[in-house]
Short mmCIF file of C-alpha atoms in Angstrom, two decimals:
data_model
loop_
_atom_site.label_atom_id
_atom_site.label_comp_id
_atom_site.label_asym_id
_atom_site.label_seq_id
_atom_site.Cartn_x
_atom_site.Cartn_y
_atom_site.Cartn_z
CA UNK A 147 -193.52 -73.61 -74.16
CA UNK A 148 -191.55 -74.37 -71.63
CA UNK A 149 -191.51 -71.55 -68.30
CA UNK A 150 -188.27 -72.02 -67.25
CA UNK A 151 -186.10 -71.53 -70.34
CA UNK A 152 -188.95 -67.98 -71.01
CA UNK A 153 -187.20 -66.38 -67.64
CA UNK A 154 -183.71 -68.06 -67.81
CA UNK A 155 -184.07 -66.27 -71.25
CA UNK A 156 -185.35 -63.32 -69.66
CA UNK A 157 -182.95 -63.36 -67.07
CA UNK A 158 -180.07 -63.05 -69.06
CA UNK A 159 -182.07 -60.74 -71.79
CA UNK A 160 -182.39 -58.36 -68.41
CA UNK A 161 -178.68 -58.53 -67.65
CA UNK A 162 -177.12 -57.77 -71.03
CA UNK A 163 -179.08 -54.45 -70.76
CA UNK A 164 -177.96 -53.69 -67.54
CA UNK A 165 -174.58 -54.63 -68.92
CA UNK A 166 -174.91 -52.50 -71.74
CA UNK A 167 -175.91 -49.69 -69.89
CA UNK A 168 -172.58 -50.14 -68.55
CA UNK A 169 -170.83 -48.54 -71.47
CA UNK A 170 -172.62 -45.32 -70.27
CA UNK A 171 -170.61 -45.46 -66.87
CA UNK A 172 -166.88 -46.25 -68.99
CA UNK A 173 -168.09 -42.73 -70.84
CA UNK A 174 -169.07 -40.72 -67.87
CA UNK A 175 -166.21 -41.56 -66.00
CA UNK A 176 -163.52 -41.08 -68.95
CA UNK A 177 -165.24 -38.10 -69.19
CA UNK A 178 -164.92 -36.53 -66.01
CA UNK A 179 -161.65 -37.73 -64.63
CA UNK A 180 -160.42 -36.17 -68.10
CA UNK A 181 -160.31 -33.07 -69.32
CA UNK A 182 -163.07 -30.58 -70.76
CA UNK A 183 -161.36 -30.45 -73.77
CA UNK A 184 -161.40 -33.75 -74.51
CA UNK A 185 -164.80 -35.05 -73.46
CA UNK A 186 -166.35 -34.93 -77.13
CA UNK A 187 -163.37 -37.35 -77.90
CA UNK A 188 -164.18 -39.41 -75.07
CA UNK A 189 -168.37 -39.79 -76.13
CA UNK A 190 -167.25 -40.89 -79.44
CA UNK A 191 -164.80 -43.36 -78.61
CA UNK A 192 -166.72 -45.32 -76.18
CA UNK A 193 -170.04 -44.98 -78.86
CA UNK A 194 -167.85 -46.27 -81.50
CA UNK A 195 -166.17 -48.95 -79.72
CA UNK A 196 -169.31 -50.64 -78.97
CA UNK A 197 -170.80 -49.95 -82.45
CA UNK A 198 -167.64 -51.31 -84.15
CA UNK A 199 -166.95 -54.19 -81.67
CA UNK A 200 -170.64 -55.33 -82.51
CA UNK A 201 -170.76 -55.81 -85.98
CA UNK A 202 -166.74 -57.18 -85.58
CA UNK A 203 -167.73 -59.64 -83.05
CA UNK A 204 -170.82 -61.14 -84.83
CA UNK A 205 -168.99 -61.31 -88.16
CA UNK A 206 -165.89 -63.23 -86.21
CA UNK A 207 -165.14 -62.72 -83.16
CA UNK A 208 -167.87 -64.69 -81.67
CA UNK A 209 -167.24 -67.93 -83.66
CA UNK A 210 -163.55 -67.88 -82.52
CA UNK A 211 -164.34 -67.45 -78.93
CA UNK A 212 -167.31 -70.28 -78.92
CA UNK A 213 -166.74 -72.23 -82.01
CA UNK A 214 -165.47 -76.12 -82.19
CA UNK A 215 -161.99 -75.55 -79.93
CA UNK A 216 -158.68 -76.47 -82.45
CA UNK A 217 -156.25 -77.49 -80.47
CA UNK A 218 -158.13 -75.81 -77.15
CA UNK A 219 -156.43 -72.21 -78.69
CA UNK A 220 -159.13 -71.01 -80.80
CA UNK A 221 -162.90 -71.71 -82.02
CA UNK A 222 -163.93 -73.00 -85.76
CA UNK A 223 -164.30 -69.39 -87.54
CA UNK A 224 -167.97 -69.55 -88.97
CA UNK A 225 -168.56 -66.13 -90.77
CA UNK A 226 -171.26 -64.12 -89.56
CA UNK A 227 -171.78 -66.66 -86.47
CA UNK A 228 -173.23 -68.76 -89.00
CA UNK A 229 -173.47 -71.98 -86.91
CA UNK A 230 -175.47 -73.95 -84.43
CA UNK A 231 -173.39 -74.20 -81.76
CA UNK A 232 -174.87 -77.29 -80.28
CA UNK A 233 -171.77 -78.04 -78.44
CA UNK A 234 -172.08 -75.36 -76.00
CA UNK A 235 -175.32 -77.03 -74.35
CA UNK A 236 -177.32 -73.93 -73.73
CA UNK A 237 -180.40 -74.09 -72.01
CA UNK A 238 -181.33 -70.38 -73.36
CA UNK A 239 -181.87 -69.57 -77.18
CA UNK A 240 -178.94 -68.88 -79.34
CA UNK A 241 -178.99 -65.31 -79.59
CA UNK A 242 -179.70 -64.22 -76.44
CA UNK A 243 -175.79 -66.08 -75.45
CA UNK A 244 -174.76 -63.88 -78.51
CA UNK A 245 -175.75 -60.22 -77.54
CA UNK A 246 -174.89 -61.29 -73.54
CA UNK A 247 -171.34 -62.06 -74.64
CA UNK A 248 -171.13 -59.08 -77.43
CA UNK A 249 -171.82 -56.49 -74.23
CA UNK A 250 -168.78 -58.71 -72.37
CA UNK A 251 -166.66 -58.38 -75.54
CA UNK A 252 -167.61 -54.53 -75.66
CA UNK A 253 -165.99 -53.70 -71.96
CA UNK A 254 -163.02 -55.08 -72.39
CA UNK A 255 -162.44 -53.13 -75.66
CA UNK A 256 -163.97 -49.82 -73.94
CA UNK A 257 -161.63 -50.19 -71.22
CA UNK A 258 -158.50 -48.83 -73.17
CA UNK A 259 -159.79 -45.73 -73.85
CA UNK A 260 -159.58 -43.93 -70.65
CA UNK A 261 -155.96 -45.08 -70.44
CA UNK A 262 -154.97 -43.51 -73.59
CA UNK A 263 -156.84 -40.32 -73.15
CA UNK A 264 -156.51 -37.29 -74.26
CA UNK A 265 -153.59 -37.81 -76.96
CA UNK A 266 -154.54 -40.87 -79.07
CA UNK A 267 -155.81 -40.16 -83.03
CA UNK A 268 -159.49 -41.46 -83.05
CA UNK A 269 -158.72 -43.64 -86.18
CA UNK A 270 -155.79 -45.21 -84.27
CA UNK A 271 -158.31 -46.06 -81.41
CA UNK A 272 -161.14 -47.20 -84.12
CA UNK A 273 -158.44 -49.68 -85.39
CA UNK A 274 -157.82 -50.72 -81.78
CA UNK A 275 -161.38 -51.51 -81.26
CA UNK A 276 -161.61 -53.84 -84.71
CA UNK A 277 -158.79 -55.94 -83.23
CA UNK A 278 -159.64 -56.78 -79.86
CA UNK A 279 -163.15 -57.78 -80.88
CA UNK A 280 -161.64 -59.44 -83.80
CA UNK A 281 -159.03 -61.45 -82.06
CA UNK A 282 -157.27 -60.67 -78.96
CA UNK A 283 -160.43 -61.03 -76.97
CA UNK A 284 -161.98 -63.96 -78.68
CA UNK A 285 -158.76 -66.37 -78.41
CA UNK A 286 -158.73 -65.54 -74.09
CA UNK A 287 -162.34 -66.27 -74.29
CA UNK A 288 -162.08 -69.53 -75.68
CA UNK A 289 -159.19 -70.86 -73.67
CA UNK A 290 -161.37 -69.58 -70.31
CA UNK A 291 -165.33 -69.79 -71.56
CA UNK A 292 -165.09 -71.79 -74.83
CA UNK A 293 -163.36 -74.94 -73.78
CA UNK A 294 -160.10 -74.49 -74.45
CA UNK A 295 -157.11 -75.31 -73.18
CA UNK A 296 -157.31 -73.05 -69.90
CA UNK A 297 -160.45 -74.94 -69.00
CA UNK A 298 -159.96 -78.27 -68.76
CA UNK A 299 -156.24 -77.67 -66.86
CA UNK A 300 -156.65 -79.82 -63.60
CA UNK A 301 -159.97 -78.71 -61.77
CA UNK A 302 -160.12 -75.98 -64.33
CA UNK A 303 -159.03 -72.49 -64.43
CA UNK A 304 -162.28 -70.63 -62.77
CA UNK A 305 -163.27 -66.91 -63.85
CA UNK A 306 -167.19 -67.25 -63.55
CA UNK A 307 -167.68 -63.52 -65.24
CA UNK A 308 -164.59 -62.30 -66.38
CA UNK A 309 -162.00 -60.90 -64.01
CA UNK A 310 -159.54 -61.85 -66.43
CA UNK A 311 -161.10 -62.59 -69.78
CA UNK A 312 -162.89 -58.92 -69.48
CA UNK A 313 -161.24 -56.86 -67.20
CA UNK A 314 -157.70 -57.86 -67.62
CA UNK A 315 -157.52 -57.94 -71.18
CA UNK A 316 -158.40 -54.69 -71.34
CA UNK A 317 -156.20 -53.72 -68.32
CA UNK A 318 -153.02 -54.97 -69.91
CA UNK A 319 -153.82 -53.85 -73.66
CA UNK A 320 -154.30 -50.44 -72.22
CA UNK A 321 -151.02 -50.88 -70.15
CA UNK A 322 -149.19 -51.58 -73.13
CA UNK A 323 -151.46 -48.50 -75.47
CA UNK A 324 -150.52 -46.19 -72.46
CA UNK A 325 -146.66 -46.75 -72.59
CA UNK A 326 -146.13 -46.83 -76.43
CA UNK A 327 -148.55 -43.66 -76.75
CA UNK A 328 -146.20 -41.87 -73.65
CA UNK A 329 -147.31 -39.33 -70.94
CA UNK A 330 -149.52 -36.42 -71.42
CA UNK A 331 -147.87 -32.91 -71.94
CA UNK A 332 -147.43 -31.60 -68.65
CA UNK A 333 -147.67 -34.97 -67.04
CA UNK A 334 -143.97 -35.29 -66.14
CA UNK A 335 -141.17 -32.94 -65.12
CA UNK A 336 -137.58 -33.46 -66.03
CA UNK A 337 -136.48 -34.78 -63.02
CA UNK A 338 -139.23 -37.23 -63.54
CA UNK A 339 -141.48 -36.53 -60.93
CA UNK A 340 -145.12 -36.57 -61.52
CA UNK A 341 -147.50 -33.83 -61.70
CA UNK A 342 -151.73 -34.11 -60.99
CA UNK A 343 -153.55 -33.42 -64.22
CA UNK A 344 -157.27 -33.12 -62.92
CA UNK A 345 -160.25 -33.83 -64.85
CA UNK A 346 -162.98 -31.85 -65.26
CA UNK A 347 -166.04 -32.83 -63.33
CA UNK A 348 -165.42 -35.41 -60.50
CA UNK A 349 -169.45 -35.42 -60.65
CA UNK A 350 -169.41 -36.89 -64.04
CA UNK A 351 -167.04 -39.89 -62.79
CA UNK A 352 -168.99 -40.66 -59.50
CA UNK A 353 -172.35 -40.84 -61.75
CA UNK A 354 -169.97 -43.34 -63.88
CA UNK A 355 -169.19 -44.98 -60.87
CA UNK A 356 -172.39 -45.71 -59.28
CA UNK A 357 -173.74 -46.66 -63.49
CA UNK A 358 -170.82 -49.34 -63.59
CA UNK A 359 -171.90 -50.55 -59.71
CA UNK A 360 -175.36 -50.92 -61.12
CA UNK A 361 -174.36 -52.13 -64.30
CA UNK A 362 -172.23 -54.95 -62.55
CA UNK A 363 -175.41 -56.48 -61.30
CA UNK A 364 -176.14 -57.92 -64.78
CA UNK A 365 -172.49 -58.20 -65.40
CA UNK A 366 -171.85 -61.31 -62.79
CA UNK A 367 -175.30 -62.69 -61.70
CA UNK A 368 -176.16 -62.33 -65.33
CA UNK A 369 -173.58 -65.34 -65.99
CA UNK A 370 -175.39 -67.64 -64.50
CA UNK A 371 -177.36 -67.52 -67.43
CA UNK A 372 -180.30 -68.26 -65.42
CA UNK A 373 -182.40 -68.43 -62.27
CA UNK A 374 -184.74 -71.72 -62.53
CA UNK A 375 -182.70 -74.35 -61.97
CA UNK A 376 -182.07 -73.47 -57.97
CA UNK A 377 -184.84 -70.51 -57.82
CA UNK A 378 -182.18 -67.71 -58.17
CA UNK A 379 -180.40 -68.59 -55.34
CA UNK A 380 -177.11 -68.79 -56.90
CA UNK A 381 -177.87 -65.35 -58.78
CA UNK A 382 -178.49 -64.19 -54.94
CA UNK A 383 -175.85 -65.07 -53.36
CA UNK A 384 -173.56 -63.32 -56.30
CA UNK A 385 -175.35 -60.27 -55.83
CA UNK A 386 -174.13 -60.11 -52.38
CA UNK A 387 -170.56 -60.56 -52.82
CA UNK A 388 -170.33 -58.25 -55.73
CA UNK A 389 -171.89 -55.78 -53.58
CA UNK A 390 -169.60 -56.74 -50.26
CA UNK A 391 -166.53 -56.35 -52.77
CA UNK A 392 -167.49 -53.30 -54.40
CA UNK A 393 -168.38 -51.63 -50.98
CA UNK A 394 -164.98 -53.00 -49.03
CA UNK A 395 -163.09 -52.06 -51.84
CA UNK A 396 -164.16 -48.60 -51.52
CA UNK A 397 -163.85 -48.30 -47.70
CA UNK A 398 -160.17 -49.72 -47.87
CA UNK A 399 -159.20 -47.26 -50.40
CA UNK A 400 -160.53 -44.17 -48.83
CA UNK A 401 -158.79 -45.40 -45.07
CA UNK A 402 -155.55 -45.76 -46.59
CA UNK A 403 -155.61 -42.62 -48.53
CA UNK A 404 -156.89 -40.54 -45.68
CA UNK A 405 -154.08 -42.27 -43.56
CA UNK A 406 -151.35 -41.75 -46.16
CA UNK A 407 -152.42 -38.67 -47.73
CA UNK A 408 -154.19 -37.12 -44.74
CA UNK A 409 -157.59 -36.33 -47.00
CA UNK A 410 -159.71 -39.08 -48.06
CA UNK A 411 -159.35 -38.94 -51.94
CA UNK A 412 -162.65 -38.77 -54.26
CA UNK A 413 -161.42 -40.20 -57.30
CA UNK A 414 -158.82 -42.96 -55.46
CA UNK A 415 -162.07 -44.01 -53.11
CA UNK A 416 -164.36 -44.20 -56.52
CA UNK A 417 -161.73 -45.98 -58.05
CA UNK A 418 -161.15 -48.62 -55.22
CA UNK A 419 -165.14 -49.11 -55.84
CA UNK A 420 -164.45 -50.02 -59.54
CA UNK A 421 -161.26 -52.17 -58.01
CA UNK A 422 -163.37 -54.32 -55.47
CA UNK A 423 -165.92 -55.25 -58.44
CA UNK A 424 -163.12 -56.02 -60.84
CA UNK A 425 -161.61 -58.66 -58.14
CA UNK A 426 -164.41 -60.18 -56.90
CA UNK A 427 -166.05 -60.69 -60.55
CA UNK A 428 -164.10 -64.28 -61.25
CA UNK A 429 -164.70 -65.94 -57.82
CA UNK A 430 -168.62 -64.09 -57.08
CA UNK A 431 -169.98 -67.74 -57.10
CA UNK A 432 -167.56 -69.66 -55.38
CA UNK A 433 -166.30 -67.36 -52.37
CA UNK A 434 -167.79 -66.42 -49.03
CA UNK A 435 -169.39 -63.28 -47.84
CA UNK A 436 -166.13 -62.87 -46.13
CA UNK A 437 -163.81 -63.96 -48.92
CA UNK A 438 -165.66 -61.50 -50.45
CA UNK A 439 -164.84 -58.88 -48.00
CA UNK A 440 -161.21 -60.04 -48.06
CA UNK A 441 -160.76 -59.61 -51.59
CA UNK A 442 -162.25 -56.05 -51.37
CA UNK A 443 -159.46 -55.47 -48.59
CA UNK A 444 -156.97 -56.52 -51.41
CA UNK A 445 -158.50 -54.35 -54.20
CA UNK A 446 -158.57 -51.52 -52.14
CA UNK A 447 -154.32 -51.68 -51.17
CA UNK A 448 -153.91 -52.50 -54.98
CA UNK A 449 -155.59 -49.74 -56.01
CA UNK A 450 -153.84 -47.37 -53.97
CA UNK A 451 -150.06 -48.55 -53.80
CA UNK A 452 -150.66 -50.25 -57.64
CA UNK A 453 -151.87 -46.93 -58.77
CA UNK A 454 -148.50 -45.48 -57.56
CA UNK A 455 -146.39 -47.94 -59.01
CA UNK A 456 -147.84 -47.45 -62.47
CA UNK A 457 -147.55 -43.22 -62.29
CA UNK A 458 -144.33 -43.21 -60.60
CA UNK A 459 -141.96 -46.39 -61.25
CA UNK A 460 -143.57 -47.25 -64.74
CA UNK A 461 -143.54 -43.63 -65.40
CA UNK A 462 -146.73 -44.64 -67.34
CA UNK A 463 -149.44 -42.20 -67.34
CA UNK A 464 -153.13 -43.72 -66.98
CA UNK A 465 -155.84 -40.83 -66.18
CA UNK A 466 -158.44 -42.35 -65.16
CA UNK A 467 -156.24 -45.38 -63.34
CA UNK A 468 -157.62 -48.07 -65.93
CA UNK A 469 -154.86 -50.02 -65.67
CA UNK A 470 -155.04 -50.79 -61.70
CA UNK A 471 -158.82 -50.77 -61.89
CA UNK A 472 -158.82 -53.77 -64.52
CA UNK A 473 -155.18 -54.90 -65.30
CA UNK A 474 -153.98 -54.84 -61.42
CA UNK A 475 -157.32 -56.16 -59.85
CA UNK A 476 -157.99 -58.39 -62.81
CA UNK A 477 -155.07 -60.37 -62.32
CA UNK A 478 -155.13 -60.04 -58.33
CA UNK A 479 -158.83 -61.34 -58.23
CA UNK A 480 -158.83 -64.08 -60.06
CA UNK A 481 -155.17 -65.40 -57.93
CA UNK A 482 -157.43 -64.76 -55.12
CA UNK A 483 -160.22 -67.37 -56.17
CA UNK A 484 -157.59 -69.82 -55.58
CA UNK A 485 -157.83 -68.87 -51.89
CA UNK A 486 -160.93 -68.35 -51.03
CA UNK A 487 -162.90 -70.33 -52.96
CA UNK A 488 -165.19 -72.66 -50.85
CA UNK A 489 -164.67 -75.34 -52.61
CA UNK A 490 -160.54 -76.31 -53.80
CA UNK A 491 -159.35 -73.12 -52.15
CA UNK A 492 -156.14 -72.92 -50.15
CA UNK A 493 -157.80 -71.38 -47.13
CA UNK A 494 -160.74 -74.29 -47.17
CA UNK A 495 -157.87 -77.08 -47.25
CA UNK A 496 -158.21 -77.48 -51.22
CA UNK A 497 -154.27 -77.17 -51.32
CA UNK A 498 -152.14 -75.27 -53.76
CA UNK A 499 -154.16 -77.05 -57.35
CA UNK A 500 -156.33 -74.61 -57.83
CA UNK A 501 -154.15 -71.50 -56.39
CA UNK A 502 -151.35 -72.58 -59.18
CA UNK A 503 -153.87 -73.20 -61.78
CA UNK A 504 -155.04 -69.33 -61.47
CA UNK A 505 -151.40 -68.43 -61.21
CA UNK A 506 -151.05 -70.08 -64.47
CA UNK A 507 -153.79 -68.47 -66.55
CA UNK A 508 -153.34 -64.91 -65.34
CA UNK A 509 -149.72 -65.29 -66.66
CA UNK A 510 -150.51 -66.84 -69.51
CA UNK A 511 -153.29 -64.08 -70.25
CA UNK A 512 -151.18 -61.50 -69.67
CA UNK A 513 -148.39 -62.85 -72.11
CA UNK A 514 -151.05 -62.59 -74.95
CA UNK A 515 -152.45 -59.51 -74.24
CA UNK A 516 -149.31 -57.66 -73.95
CA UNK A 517 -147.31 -59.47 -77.06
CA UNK A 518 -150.30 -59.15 -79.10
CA UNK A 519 -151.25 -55.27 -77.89
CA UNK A 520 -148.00 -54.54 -78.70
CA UNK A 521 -147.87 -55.77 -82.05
CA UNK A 522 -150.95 -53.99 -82.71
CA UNK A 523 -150.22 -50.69 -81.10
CA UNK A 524 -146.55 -50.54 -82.80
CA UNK A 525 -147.96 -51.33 -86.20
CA UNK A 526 -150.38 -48.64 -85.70
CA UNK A 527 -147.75 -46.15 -84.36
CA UNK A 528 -146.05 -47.05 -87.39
CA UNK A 529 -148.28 -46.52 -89.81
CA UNK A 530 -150.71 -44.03 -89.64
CA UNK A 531 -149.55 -42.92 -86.01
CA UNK A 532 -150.82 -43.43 -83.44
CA UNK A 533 -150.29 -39.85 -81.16
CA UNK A 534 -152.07 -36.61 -82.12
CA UNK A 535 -149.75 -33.34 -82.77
CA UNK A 536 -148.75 -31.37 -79.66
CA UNK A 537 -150.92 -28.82 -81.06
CA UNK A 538 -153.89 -31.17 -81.50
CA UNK A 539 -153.43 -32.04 -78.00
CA UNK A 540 -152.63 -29.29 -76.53
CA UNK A 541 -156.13 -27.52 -78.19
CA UNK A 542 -158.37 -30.32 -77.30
CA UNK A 543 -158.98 -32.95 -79.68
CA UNK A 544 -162.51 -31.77 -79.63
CA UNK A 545 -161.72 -29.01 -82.29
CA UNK A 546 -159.34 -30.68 -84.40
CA UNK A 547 -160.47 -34.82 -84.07
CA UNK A 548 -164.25 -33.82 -84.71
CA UNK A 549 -164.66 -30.24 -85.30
CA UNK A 550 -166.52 -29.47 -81.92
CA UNK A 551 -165.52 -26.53 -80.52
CA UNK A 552 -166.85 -27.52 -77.28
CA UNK A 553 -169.08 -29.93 -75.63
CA UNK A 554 -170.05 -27.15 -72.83
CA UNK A 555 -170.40 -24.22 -75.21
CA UNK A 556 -172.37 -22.45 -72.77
CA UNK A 557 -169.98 -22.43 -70.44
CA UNK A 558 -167.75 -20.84 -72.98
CA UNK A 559 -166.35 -17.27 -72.59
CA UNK A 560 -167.50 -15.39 -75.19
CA UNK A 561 -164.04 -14.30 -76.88
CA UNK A 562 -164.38 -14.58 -80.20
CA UNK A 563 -163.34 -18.17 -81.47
CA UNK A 564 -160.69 -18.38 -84.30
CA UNK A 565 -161.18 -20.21 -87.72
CA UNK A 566 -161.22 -23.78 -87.84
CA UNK A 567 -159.51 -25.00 -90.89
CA UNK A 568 -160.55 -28.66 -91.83
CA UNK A 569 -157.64 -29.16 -94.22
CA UNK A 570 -154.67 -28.03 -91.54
#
């Protein structure tokens, strides 16, 4: 047997738990930047979008993202994965690639949720979930990870973990969710200023927080697929600029908001956290310590004036900021590899190749997401609908999406609780 492929497989076997565990943080913080009411809702969702996306993913999904590239816009579609995949030249065994990129394909459907919150049906969402693993994901996978058409432009379009094959697909699919689903009651007044709704337990989304921070350690040194080939430096050196982002990110974001709000913020500075590891994530292996640092800088100004944009220009509301976490810094981090990255970035006298090459594929991602996402969503609207009642939301969809009358009963006041008809 040979050692090195037993800890490269290890290695990555290590990482997709930690990136699993990730799906933990999505919940917690959905949860708590959202309301009480709603945080039932919010468990089943993110359970369900993992458990669906799975079984979706291995059935399809996975074959179209990795399969033999047609025309460099999609993968062969073997059913059930059933294939060798020789082509892709791993150096670990087949299915631990498989359940690494299932967890991948699992955030960026997870991602939506917290966007629509608090007024989507959970069969809408469910159908949601089906499609993005099925297809939207899958086809920006292979153009970026699978050899496609994205990947051999020029030098190569670089997201080494998924900046914008994760985060932004996710980002802009909830963008376009978000805006077709419209504002929460109370969310707007009629002269169209916006009002705070708060969630529930700001403790919930910092535990979220610090999950995804952890969880992000398996997320990008976890693509290298492996430490033996150059003793783990390379994972090493990712480790530290996901943690420089992360930590920049969240130091910008609190700074300006104390500056322009004259508090530092909780949720905005746990946010900009979320913001700096979203950037960083496609350049971790090819910037600096200080690129690193300088794209936290960036997350942390896009997190706070992007935020703003969305809530008061778009009039789009997002309440847990999902959109500038993952759509915003997505996009912004992966225009950023082009300069700062060591090697073919602007700032290292690469010249403008690589800079318009990331230009290029955040665009083009973003055109897919967002015509496809809203195909989906309309259909969906369409259909079977894709907004609960205003009664349903106004009563928590708790009660009348799953029959829980609450997920903090002991907290409850003890009034007596009125009949819950199944059939209304």
């Amino acid at each position: 047997m040979d050692l090195s492929i037993a800890i490269d497989t290890m290695w990555v076997l290590v990482a997709t738990a930690l990136v699993f565990f990730m799906q933990a943080g999505f919940a917690m913080v959905e949860t708590g930047f959202t309301r009480a009411k709603n945080a039932g809702n919010i468990i089943m969702k993110n359970l369900m979008d993992f458990s669906v996306g799975s079984i979706i993913y291995f059935i399809f999904g996975f074959s179209i993202m990795f399969g033999d590239s047609i025309g460099g816009l999609f993968g062969e579609i073997h059913l059930f994965s059933n294939d060798l995949y020789t082509h892709l030249g791993l150096s670990i065994p087949l299915p631990a690639f498989m359940i690494f990129q299932t967890v991948f394909a699992a955030t960026a459907a997870t991602i939506v949720s917290g966007a629509m919150a608090g007024r989507t049906k959970f069969i809408s969402y469910l159908v949601y979930s089906v499609f993005i693993t099925l297809f939207i994901y899958p086809v920006v996978g292979h153009w970026i990870w699978g050899g496609g058409w994205l990947s051999s432009l020029g030098s190569g379009f670089h997201d080494f973990a998924g900046s914008t094959v994760v985060h932004s697909v996710g980002g802009w699919a909830a963008l376009v969710g978000a805006l077709i689903l419209g504002p929460r009651i109370g969310k707007y007044n009629k002269d169209g200023s916006s009002n705070k709704i708060g969630g529930h337990s700001l403790t919930l989304g910092a535990l979220g927080v610090f999950i995804l921070w952890f969880g992000w350690f398996g997320f990008n040194p976890g693509s290298t697929l492996g430490v033996s080939s150059d003793d783990g430096a390379s994972a090493a050196h990712i480790f530290m600029t996901t943690n420089l982002a992360a930590a920049t990110g969240a130091t910008v974001t609190m700074i300006i908001s104390w500056i322009k709000d004259k508090k530092p913020t909780v949720d905005g500075t746990l946010n900009g956290a979320l913001g700096g590891l979203v950037a960083i994530t496609a350049g971790t292996d090819i910037v600096s310590f200080g690129g690193a640092i300088a794209i936290g800088v960036v997350a942390g100004f896009v997190i706070v004036y992007g935020s703003a944009f969305i809530e008061n220009v778009l009039k789009v509301d997002d309440p847990v900021g999902a959109i500038a976490v993952h759509g915003l810094n997505g996009a912004a981090g992966t225009i950023l590899v082009g300069l700062f990255a060591t090697d073919g970035g602007l700032f290292y006298g690469g010249g403008f190749e690589l800079l318009g090459i990331q230009a290029l594929g955040v665009f083009a991602v973003a055109a897919w997401t967002i015509s496809t996402s809203f195909i989906l969503f309309k259909t969906v609207d369409l259909t079977i609908g894709l907004r609960v009642s205003a009664e349903e939301e106004e009563t928590g969809l708790d009660l009348l999406e799953h029959g829980l009358v609450s997920s903090y009963p002991d907290f409850e006041s003890k009034k007596p609780i009125p009949a819950y008809d199944a059939n209304k």
